[in-house]
mmCIF file of C-alpha atoms and ligand atoms in Angstrom:
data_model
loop_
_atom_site.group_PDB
_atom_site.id
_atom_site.type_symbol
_atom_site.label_atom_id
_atom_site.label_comp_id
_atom_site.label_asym_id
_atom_site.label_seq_id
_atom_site.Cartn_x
_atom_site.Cartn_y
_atom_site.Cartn_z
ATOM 1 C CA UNK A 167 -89.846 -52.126 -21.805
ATOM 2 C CA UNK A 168 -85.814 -51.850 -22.457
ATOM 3 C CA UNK A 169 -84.772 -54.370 -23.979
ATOM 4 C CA UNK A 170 -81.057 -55.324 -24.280
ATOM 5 C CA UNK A 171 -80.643 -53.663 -27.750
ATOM 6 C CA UNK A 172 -82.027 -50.734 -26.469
ATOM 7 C CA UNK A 173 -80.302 -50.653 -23.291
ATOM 8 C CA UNK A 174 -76.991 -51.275 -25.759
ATOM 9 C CA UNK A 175 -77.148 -48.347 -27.844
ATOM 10 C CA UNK A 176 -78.372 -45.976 -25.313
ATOM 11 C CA UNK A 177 -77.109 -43.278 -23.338
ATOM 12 C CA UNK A 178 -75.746 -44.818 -20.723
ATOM 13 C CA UNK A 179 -73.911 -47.172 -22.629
ATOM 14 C CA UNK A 180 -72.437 -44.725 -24.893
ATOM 15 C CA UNK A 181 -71.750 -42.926 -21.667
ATOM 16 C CA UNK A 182 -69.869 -45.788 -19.675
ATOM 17 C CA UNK A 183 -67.751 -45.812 -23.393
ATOM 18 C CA UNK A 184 -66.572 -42.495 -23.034
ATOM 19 C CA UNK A 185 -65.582 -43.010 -19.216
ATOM 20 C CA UNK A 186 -62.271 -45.304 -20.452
ATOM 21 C CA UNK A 187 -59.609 -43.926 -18.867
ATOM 22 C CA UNK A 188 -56.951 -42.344 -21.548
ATOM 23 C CA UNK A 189 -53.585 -41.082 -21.498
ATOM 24 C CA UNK A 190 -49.770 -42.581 -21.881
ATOM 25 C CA UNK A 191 -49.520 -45.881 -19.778
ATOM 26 C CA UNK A 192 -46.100 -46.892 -17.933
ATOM 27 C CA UNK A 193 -44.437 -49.672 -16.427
ATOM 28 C CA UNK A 194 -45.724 -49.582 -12.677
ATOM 29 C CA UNK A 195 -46.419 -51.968 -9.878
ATOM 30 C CA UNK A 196 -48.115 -51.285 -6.670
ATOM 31 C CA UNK A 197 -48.644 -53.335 -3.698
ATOM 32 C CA UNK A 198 -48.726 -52.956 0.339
ATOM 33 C CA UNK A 199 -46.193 -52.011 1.894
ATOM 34 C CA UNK A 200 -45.432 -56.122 2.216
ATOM 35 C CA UNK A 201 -44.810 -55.686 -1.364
ATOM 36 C CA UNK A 202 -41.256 -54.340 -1.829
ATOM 37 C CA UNK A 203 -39.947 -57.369 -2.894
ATOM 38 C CA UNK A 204 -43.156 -58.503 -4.752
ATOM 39 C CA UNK A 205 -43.072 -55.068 -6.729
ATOM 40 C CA UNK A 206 -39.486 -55.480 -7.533
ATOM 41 C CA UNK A 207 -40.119 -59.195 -9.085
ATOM 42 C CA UNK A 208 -43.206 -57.701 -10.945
ATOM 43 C CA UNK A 209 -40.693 -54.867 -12.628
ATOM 44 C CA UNK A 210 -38.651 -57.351 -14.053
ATOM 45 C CA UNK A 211 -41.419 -59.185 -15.510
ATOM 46 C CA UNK A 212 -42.903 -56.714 -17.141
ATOM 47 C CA UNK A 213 -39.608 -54.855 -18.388
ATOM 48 C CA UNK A 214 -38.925 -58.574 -19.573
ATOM 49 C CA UNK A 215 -42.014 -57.529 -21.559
ATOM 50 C CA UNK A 216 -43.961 -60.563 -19.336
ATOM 51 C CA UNK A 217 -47.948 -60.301 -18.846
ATOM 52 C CA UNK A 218 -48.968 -58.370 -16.057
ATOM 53 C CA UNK A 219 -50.870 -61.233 -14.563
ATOM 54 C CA UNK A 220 -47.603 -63.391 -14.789
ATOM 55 C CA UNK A 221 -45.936 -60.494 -12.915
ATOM 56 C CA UNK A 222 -47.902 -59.687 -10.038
ATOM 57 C CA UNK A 223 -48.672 -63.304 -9.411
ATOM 58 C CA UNK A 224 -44.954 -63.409 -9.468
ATOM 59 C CA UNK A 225 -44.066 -60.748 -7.244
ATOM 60 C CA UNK A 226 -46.778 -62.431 -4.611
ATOM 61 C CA UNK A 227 -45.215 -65.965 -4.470
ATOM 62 C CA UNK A 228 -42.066 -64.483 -3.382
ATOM 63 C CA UNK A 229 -44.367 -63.622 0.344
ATOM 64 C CA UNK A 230 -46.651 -66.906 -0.285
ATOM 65 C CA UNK A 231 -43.633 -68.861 0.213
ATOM 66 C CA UNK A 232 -41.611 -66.606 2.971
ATOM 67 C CA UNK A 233 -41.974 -68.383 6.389
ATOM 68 C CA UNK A 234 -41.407 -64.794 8.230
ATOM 69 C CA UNK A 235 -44.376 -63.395 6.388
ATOM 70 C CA UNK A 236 -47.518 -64.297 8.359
ATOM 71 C CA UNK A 237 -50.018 -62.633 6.514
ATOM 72 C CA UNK A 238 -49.992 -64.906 3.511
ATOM 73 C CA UNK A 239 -49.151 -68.618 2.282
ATOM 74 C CA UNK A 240 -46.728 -70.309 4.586
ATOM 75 C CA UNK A 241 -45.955 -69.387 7.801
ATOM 76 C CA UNK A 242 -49.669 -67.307 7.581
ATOM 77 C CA UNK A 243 -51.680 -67.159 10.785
ATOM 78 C CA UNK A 244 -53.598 -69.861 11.435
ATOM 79 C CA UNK A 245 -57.325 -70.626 12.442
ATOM 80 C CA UNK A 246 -58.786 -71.115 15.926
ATOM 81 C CA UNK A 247 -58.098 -74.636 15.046
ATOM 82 C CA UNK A 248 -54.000 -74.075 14.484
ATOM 83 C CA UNK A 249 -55.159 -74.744 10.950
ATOM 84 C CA UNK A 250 -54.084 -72.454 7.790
ATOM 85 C CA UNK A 251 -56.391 -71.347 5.515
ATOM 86 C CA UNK A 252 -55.966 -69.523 2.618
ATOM 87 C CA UNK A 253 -57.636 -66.672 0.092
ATOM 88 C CA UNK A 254 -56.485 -65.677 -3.119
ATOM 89 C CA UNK A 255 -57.882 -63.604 -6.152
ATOM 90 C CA UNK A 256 -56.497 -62.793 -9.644
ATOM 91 C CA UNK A 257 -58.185 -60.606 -11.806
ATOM 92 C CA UNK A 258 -56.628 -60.201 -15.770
ATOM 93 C CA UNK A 259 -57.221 -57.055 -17.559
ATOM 94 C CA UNK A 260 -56.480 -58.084 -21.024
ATOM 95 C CA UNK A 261 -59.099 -61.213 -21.190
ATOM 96 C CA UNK A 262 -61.483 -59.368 -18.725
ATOM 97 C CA UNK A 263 -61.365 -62.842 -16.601
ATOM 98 C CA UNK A 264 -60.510 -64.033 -12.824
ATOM 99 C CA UNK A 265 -60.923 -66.171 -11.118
ATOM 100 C CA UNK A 266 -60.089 -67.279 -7.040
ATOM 101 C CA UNK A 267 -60.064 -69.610 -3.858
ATOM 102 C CA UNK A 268 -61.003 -69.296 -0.239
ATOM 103 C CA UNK A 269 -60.322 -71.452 2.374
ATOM 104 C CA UNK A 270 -57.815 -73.621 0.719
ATOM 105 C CA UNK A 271 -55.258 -74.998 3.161
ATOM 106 C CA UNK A 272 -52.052 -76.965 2.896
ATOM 107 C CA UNK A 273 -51.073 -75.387 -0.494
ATOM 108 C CA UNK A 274 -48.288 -73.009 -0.275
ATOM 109 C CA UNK A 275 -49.243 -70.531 -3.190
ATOM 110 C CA UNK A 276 -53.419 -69.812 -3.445
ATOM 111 C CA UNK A 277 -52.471 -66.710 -6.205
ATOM 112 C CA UNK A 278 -51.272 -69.812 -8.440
ATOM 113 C CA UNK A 279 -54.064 -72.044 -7.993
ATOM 114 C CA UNK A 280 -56.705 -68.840 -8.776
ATOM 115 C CA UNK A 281 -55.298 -68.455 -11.600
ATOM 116 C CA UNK A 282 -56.020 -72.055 -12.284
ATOM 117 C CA UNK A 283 -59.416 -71.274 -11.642
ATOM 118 C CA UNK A 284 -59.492 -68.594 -13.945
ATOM 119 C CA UNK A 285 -57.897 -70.269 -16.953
ATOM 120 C CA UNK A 286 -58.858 -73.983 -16.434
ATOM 121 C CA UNK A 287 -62.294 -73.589 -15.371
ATOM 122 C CA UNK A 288 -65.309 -72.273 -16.758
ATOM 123 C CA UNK A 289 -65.800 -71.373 -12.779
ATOM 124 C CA UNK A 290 -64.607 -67.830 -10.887
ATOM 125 C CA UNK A 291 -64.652 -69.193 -7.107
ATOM 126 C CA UNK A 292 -63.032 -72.745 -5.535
ATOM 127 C CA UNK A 293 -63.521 -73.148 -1.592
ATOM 128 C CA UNK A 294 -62.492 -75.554 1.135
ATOM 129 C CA UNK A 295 -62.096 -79.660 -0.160
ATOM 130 C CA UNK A 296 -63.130 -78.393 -3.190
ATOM 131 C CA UNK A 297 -60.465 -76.334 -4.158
ATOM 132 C CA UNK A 298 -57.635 -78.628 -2.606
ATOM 133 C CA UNK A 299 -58.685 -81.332 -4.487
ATOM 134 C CA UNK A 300 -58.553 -79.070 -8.065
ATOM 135 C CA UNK A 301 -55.033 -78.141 -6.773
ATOM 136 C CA UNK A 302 -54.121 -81.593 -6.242
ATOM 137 C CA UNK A 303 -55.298 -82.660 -9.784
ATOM 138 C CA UNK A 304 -53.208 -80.041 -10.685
ATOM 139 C CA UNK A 305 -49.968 -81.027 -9.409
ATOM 140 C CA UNK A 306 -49.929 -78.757 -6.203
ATOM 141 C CA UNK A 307 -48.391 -81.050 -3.425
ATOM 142 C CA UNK A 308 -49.955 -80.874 0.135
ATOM 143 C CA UNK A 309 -48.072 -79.781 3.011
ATOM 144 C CA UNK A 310 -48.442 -77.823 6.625
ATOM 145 C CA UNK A 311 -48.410 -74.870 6.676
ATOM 146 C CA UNK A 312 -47.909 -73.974 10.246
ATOM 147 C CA UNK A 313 -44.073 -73.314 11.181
ATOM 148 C CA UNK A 314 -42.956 -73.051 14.551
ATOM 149 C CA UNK A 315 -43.391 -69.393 14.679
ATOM 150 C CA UNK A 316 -46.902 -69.828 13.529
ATOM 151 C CA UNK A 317 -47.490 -72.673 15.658
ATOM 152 C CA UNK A 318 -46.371 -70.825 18.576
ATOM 153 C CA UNK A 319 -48.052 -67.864 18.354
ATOM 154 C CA UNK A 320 -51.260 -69.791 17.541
ATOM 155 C CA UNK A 321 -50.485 -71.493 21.243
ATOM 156 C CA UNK A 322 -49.756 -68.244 23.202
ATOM 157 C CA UNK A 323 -53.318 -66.855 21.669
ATOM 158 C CA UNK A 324 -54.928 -70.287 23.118
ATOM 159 C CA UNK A 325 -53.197 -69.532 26.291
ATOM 160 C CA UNK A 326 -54.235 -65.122 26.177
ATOM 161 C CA UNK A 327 -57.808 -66.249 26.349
ATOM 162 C CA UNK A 328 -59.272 -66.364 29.960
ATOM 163 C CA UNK A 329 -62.842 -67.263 30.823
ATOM 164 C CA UNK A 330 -65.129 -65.007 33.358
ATOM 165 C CA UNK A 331 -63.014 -66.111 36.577
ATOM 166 C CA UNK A 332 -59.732 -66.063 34.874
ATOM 167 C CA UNK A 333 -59.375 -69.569 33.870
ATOM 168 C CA UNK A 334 -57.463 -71.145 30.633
ATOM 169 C CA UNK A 335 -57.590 -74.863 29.923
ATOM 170 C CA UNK A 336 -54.302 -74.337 27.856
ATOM 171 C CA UNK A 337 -52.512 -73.388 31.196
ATOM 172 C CA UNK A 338 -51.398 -75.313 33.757
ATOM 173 C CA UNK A 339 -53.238 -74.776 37.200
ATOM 174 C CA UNK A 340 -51.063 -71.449 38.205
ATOM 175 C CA UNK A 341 -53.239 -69.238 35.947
ATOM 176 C CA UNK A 342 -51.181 -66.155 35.778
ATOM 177 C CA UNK A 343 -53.052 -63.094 35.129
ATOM 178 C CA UNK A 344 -52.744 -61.576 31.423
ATOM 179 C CA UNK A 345 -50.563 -58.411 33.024
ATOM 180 C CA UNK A 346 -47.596 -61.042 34.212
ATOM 181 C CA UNK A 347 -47.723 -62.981 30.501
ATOM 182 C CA UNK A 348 -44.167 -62.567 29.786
ATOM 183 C CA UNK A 349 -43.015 -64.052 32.775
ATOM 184 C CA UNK A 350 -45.670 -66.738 32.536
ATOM 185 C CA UNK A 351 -44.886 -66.874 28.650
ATOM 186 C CA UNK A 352 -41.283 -67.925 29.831
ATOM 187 C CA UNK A 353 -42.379 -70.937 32.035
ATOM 188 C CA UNK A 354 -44.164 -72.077 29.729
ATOM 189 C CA UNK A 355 -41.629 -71.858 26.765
ATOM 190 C CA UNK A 356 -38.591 -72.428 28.077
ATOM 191 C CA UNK A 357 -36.020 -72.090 25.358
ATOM 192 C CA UNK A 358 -38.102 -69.912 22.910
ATOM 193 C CA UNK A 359 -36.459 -66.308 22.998
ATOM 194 C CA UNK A 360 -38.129 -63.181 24.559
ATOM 195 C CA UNK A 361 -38.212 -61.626 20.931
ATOM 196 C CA UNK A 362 -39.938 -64.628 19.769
ATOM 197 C CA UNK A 363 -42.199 -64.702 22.583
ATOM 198 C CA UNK A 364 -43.142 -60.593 22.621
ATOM 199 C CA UNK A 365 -44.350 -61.236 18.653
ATOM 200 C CA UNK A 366 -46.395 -64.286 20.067
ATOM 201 C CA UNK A 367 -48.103 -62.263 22.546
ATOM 202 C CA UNK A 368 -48.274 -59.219 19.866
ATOM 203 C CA UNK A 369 -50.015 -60.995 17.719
ATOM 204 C CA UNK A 370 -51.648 -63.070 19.741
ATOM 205 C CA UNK A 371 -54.106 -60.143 21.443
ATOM 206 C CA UNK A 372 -53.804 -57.995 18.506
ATOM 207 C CA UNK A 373 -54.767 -60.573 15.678
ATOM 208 C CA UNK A 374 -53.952 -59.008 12.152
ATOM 209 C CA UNK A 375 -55.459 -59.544 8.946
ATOM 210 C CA UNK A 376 -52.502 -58.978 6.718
ATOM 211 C CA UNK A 377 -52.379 -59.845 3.317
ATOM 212 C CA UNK A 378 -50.535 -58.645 0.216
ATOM 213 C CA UNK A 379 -52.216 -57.356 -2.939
ATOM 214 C CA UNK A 380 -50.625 -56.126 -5.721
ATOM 215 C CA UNK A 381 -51.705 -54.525 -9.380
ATOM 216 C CA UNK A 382 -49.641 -54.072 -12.768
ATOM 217 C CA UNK A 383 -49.942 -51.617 -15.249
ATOM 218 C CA UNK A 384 -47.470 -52.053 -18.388
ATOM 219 C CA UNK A 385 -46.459 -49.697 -21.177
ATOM 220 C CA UNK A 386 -49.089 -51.149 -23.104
ATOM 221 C CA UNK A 387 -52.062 -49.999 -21.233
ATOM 222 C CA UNK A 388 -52.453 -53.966 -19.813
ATOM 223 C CA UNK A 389 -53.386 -53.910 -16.188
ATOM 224 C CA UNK A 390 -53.478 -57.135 -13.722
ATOM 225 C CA UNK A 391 -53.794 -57.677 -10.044
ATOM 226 C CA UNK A 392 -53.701 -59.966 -7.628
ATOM 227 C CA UNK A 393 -54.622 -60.612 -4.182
ATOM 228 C CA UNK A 394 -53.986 -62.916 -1.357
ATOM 229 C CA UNK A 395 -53.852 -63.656 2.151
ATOM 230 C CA UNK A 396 -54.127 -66.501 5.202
ATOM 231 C CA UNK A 397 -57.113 -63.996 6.292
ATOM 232 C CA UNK A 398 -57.979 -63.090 10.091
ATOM 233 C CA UNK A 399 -55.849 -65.365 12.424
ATOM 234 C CA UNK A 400 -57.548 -66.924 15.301
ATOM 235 C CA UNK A 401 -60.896 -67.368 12.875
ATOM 236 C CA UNK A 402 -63.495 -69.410 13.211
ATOM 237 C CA UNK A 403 -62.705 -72.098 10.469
ATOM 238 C CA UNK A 404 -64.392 -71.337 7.185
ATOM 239 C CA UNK A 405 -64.228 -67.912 8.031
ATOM 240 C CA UNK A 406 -63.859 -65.999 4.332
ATOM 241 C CA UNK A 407 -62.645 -62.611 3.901
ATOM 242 C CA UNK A 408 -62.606 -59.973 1.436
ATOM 243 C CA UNK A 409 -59.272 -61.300 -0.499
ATOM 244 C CA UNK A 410 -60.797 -63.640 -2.449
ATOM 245 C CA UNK A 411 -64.239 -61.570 -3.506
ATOM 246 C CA UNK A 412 -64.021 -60.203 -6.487
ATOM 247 C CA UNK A 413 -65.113 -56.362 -6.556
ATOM 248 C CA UNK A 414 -64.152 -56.107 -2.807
ATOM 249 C CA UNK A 415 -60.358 -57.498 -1.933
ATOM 250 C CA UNK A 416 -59.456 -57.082 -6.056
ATOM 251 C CA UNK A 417 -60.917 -55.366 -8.802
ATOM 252 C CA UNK A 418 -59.662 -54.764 -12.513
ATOM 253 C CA UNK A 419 -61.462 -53.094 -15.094
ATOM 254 C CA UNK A 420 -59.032 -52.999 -18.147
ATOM 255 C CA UNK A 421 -60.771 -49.412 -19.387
ATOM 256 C CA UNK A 422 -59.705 -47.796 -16.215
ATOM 257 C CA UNK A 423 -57.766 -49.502 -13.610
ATOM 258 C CA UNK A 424 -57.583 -51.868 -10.317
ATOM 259 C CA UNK A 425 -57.920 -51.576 -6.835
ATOM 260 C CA UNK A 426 -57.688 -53.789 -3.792
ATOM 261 C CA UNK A 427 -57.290 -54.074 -0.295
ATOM 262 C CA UNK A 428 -55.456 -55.186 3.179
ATOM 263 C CA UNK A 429 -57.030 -55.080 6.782
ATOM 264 C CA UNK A 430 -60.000 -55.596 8.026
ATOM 265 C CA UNK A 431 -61.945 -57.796 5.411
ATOM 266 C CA UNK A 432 -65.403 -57.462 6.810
ATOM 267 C CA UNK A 433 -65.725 -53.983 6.293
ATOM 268 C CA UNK A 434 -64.562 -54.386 2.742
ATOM 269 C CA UNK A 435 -67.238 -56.319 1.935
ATOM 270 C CA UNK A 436 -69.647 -54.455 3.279
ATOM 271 C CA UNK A 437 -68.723 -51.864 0.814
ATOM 272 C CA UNK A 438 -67.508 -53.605 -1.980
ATOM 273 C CA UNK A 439 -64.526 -51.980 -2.092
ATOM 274 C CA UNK A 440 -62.552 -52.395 -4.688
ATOM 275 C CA UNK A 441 -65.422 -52.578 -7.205
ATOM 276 C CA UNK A 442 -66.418 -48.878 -5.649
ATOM 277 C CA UNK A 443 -62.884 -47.155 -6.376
ATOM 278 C CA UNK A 444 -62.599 -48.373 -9.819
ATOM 279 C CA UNK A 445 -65.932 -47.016 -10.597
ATOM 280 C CA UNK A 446 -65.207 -43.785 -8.864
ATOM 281 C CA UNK A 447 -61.625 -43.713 -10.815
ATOM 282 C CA UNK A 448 -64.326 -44.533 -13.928
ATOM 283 C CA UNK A 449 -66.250 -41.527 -13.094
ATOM 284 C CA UNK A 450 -63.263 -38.820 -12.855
ATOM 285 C CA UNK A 451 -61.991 -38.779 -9.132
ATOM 286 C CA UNK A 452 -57.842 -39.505 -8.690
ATOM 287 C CA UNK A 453 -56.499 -42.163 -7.225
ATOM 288 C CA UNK A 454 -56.375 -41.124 -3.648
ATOM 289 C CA UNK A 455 -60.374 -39.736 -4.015
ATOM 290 C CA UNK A 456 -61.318 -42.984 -4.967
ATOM 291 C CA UNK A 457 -59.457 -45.050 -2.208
ATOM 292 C CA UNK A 458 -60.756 -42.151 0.640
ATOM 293 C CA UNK A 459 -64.321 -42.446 -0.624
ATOM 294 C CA UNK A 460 -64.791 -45.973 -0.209
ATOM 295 C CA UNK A 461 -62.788 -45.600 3.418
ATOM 296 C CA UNK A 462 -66.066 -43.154 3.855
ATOM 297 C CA UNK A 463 -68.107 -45.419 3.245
ATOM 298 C CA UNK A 464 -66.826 -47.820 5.801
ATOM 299 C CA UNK A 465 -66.714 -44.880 8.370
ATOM 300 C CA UNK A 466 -70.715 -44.554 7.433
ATOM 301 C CA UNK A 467 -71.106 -47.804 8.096
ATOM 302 C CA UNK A 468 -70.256 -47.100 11.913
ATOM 303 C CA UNK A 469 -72.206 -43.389 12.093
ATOM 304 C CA UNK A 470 -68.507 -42.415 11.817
ATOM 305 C CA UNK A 471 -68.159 -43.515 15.201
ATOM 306 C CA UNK A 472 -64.189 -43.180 16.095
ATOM 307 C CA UNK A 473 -64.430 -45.359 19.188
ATOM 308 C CA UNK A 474 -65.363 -48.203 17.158
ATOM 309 C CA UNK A 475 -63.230 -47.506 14.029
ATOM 310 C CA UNK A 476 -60.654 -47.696 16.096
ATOM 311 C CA UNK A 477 -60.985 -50.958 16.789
ATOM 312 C CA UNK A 478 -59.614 -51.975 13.036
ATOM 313 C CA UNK A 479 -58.075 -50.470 10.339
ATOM 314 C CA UNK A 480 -58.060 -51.051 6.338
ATOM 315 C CA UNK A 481 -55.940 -50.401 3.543
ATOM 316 C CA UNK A 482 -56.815 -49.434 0.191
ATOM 317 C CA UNK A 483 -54.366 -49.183 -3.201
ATOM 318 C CA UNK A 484 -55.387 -47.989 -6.521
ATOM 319 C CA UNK A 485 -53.882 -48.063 -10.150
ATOM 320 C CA UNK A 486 -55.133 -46.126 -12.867
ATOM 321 C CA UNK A 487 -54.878 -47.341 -16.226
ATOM 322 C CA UNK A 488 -52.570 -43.711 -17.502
ATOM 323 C CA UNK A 489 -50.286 -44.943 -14.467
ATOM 324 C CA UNK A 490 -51.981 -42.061 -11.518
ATOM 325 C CA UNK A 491 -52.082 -44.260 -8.250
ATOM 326 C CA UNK A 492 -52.063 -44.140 -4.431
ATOM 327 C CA UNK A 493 -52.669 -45.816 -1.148
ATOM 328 C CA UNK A 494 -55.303 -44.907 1.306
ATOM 329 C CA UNK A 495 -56.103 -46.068 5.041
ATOM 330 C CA UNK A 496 -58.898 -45.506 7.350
ATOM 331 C CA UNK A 497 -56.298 -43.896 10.253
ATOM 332 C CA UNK A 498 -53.579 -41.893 9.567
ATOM 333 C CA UNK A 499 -50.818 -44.867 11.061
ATOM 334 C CA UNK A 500 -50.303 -47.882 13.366
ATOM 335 C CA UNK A 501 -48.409 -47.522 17.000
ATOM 336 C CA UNK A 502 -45.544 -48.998 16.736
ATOM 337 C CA UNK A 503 -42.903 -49.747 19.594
ATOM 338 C CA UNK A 504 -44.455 -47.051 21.241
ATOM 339 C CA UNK A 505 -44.258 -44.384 18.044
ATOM 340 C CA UNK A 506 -46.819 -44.026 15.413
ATOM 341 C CA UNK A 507 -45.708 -45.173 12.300
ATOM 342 C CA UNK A 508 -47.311 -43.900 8.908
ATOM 343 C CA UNK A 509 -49.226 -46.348 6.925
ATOM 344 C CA UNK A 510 -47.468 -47.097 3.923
ATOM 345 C CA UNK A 511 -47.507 -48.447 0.365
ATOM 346 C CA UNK A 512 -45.060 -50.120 -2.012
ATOM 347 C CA UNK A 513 -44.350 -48.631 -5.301
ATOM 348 C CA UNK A 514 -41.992 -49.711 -8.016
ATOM 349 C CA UNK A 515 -41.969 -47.894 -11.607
ATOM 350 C CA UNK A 516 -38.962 -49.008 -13.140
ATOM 351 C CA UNK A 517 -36.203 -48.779 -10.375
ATOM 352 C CA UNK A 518 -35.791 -49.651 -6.950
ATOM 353 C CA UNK A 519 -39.161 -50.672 -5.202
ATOM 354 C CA UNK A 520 -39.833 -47.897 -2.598
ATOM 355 C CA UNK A 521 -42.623 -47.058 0.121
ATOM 356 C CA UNK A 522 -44.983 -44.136 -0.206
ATOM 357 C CA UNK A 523 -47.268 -42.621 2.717
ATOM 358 C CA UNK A 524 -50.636 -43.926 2.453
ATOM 359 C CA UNK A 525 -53.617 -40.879 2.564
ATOM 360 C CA UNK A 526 -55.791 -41.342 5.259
ATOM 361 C CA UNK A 527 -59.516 -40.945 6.253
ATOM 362 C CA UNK A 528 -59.104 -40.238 10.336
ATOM 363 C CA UNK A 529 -56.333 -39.028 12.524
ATOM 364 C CA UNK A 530 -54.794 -41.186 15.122
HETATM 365 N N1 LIG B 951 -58.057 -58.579 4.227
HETATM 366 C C1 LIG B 951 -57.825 -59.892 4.598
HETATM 367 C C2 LIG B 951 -58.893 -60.516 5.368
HETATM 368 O O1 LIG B 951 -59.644 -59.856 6.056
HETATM 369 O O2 LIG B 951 -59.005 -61.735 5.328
#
């Protein structure tokens, strides 16, 4: 039998010692490419000579609280309900802790109230009621969520959906066909611009799962992250993604580094993903290995069928603890207005915030 003193001073252990990452740490902030801003907050922080949990949390209010982000906190994509719901994770090197919520609605910044969790509680994971109510008795005050941009593209979704014989209860009786939606879109909305109503539509039959992670590595070797998102839109309610699982939208292992994720939470899960890069980053491969193994995975997971990985596409970023990172997706970019666009990562290590191409797995 091995028993835990064994198992202590064996091999393996002394092994998993030696596989701490070494080497001059830096000042450097990653996030996706949401993150300019966020990255560019974090900087200060930790030039300031802040905590790299204070920093990335930081950086990732600055989105939480943006109206014109949709991905995250306010203004974020709702349920199939019209109802926000949020997912956040933090993860601190230093103390080893973290801590999270999932499916928290009406409070503006989740990243805040995980860390809550983290420090307050002897708890990792809040969810639903449960974690509104620890937010509350914190101070957090309640509020919707949903702005008119939100709302509206929550109510052209409603009306995209069509039943076998064309039909939509969210329509009146006319029933116009999906290919005449911008004309319909119009009726229906007088006043509401075409811009406003071509995002609707966008994102109402292409429904993202955006999200913003970022991770912090400071001159001392200290390394936080930080993850958080309003999750699928158009989900069923309850519906939890990868953002708030530890060891699949965030992971931070002070020896050697953090990793975590945007897009397609499912799949992320299914591979725990940012558990798996860290421990391939433990085990010698770069940055970029790391993130393109796990997107293997994922591609596994589907017989690396393209027809069906092209129905999503995920995101993963990676900071080693000597300051090596990158940014990986399953397909080489996203079409956009008609062009296709790299994906692409935010960087910031000590100047301006900038965006770096993203690796990929499978070309477009
Ligand atoms: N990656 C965000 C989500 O799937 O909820």
């Amino acid at each position: 039998m091995i028993t835990r003193r064994h198992w202590l001073t064996g091999t393996a252990a002394a092994a998993a010692a030696a596989q701490t990452i070494q080497g001059a740490a830096r000042n450097i902030v990653v996030a996706s490419s949401n993150g300019l801003r966020a990255c560019a907050r974090a900087m200060e922080i930790l030039k300031g000579g802040g905590d790299t949990l204070d920093a990335v949390i930081a950086g990732v209010n600055i989105n939480e609280e943006d109206p014109e982000d949709d991905s995250v906190g306010y203004g974020g994509l709702p349920n199939e309900e019209g109802v926000v719901e949020l997912d956040a994770s933090v993860m601190h090197g230093p103390t080893r802790r973290g801590g999270s919520v999932a499916g928290l609605r009406g409070i503006k910044t989740p990243s805040k109230v995980a860390r809550l969790v983290m420090e307050q509680t002897d708890h990792i994971m809040l969810v639903g009621e449960g974690a509104l109510r620890f937010a509350k008795a914190y101070g957090f005050r309640e509020e919707n969520l949903l702005t008119e941009k939100s709302r509206l593209a929550w109510l052209v979704w409603k009306r995209s959906l069509r039943d076998a014989g064309g039909h939509n209860n969210w329509s009146d009786g006319l029933d116009a066909p999906p290919s005449k939606a911008t004309a319909e879109l119009r009726r229906m909305f007088p006043g509401v611009s075409d811009e406003l109503l071509a995002y609707a539509w966008d994102r109402a039959v292409n429904p993202p799962a955006g999200t913003i992670n970022c991770l912090a590595l400071n001159s001392k070797g200290e390394i936080s992250g930080v993850t958080t998102t309003s999750g699928l839109a158009w989900k069923i309610p309850g519906r939890v993604g990868d953002s708030p699982i530890l060891g699949a939208g965030l992971y931070v292992d002070q020896d050697v580094g953090g990793a975590g994720s945007t897009g397609r939470g499912e799949e992320n899960i299914r591979v725990a993903g940012a558990h798996t890069i860290v421990e391939n980053l433990r085990h010698g491969m770069t940055p970029k290995e790391a993130c393109l193994d796990a997107l293997k995975r994922i591609a596994r997971n589907y017989d690396n069928d393209r027809e069906r990985l092209a129905r999503f596409d995920i995101s993963f970023y990676a900071l080693r603890k000597d300051g090596a990172y990158a940014g990986a997706s399953l397909w080489s970019g996203a079409a956009r207005r008609g062009q296709l666009r790299p994906r692409q990562f935010a960087v910031n290590d000590g100047d301006r915030s900038r965006l770096e191409n993203c690796g990929y797995l499978l070309e477009r």
